[in-house]
């Protein structure tokens, strides 16, 4: 998240990819969710949808709060992102 927050999106993408492989539970859910967001921001919608689907598979009623972006990420959030891509407008 520090890499994403600092605007180092390529490095954040690499970190989230690694986290999907080497974590589990809520951490893996988080990694797939933010990987999805990055893919959306890069215009790679097909990859984003695949990662959102993986996050939904892992989800066990997880909720992540990201106060700096005024976001609560949970199953409903992911379902909304399946319909409409993540954008920077949502950070405000």
GROMACS .gro file of C-alpha atoms in nm:
model
   92
    1UNK     CA    1   0.000   0.000   0.000
    2UNK     CA    2   0.291   0.236   0.068
    3UNK     CA    3   0.402   0.199  -0.295
    4UNK     CA    4   0.050   0.268  -0.422
    5UNK     CA    5   0.009   0.566  -0.188
    6UNK     CA    6   0.339   0.710  -0.315
    7UNK     CA    7   0.229   0.674  -0.677
    8UNK     CA    8   0.478   0.398  -0.757
    9UNK     CA    9   0.218   0.196  -0.946
   10UNK     CA   10   0.453  -0.033  -1.138
   11UNK     CA   11   0.628  -0.133  -0.817
   12UNK     CA   12   0.295  -0.167  -0.637
   13UNK     CA   13   0.171  -0.397  -0.914
   14UNK     CA   14   0.478  -0.617  -0.870
   15UNK     CA   15   0.434  -0.621  -0.490
   16UNK     CA   16   0.064  -0.712  -0.512
   17UNK     CA   17   0.142  -0.989  -0.763
   18UNK     CA   18   0.394  -1.133  -0.517
   19UNK     CA   19   0.149  -1.099  -0.230
   20UNK     CA   20  -0.112  -1.303  -0.418
   21UNK     CA   21   0.139  -1.589  -0.431
   22UNK     CA   22   0.286  -1.567  -0.082
   23UNK     CA   23  -0.006  -1.473   0.143
   24UNK     CA   24  -0.344  -1.608   0.237
   25UNK     CA   25  -0.670  -1.502   0.393
   26UNK     CA   26  -0.742  -1.133   0.419
   27UNK     CA   27  -0.392  -1.044   0.295
   28UNK     CA   28  -0.443  -1.240  -0.026
   29UNK     CA   29  -0.792  -1.089  -0.061
   30UNK     CA   30  -0.640  -0.743  -0.024
   31UNK     CA   31  -0.362  -0.815  -0.273
   32UNK     CA   32  -0.606  -0.935  -0.541
   33UNK     CA   33  -0.834  -0.636  -0.478
   34UNK     CA   34  -0.556  -0.380  -0.517
   35UNK     CA   35  -0.410  -0.570  -0.809
   36UNK     CA   36  -0.754  -0.536  -0.971
   37UNK     CA   37  -0.759  -0.163  -0.903
   38UNK     CA   38  -0.417  -0.120  -1.062
   39UNK     CA   39  -0.520  -0.317  -1.369
   40UNK     CA   40  -0.829  -0.095  -1.400
   41UNK     CA   41  -0.616   0.218  -1.372
   42UNK     CA   42  -0.387   0.081  -1.646
   43UNK     CA   43  -0.683   0.011  -1.873
   44UNK     CA   44  -0.636  -0.367  -1.851
   45UNK     CA   45  -0.999  -0.446  -1.778
   46UNK     CA   46  -0.983  -0.818  -1.861
   47UNK     CA   47  -0.700  -0.872  -1.610
   48UNK     CA   48  -0.885  -0.656  -1.357
   49UNK     CA   49  -1.199  -0.867  -1.386
   50UNK     CA   50  -1.000  -1.188  -1.341
   51UNK     CA   51  -0.838  -1.050  -1.026
   52UNK     CA   52  -1.173  -0.923  -0.889
   53UNK     CA   53  -1.317  -1.270  -0.943
   54UNK     CA   54  -1.026  -1.425  -0.755
   55UNK     CA   55  -1.074  -1.180  -0.466
   56UNK     CA   56  -1.443  -1.274  -0.453
   57UNK     CA   57  -1.351  -1.644  -0.439
   58UNK     CA   58  -1.120  -1.579  -0.142
   59UNK     CA   59  -1.358  -1.344   0.039
   60UNK     CA   60  -1.491  -1.464   0.375
   61UNK     CA   61  -1.696  -1.159   0.465
   62UNK     CA   62  -1.376  -0.953   0.480
   63UNK     CA   63  -1.400  -0.575   0.502
   64UNK     CA   64  -1.096  -0.356   0.456
   65UNK     CA   65  -1.111   0.012   0.548
   66UNK     CA   66  -0.883   0.254   0.366
   67UNK     CA   67  -0.956   0.585   0.537
   68UNK     CA   68  -0.710   0.777   0.322
   69UNK     CA   69  -0.936   0.699   0.023
   70UNK     CA   70  -1.268   0.701   0.209
   71UNK     CA   71  -1.322   0.338   0.104
   72UNK     CA   72  -1.454   0.024   0.265
   73UNK     CA   73  -1.374  -0.275   0.047
   74UNK     CA   74  -1.591  -0.583   0.084
   75UNK     CA   75  -1.796  -0.817  -0.133
   76UNK     CA   76  -2.034  -0.537  -0.236
   77UNK     CA   77  -1.743  -0.314  -0.336
   78UNK     CA   78  -1.597  -0.590  -0.553
   79UNK     CA   79  -1.931  -0.656  -0.718
   80UNK     CA   80  -1.961  -0.284  -0.800
   81UNK     CA   81  -1.611  -0.287  -0.949
   82UNK     CA   82  -1.710  -0.583  -1.166
   83UNK     CA   83  -1.975  -0.353  -1.315
   84UNK     CA   84  -1.772  -0.030  -1.325
   85UNK     CA   85  -1.392   0.000  -1.317
   86UNK     CA   86  -1.200   0.155  -1.029
   87UNK     CA   87  -1.109   0.520  -1.090
   88UNK     CA   88  -0.920   0.784  -0.900
   89UNK     CA   89  -1.246   0.972  -0.838
   90UNK     CA   90  -1.329   0.709  -0.579
   91UNK     CA   91  -1.023   0.808  -0.375
   92UNK     CA   92  -1.176   1.144  -0.281
   0.00000   0.00000   0.00000
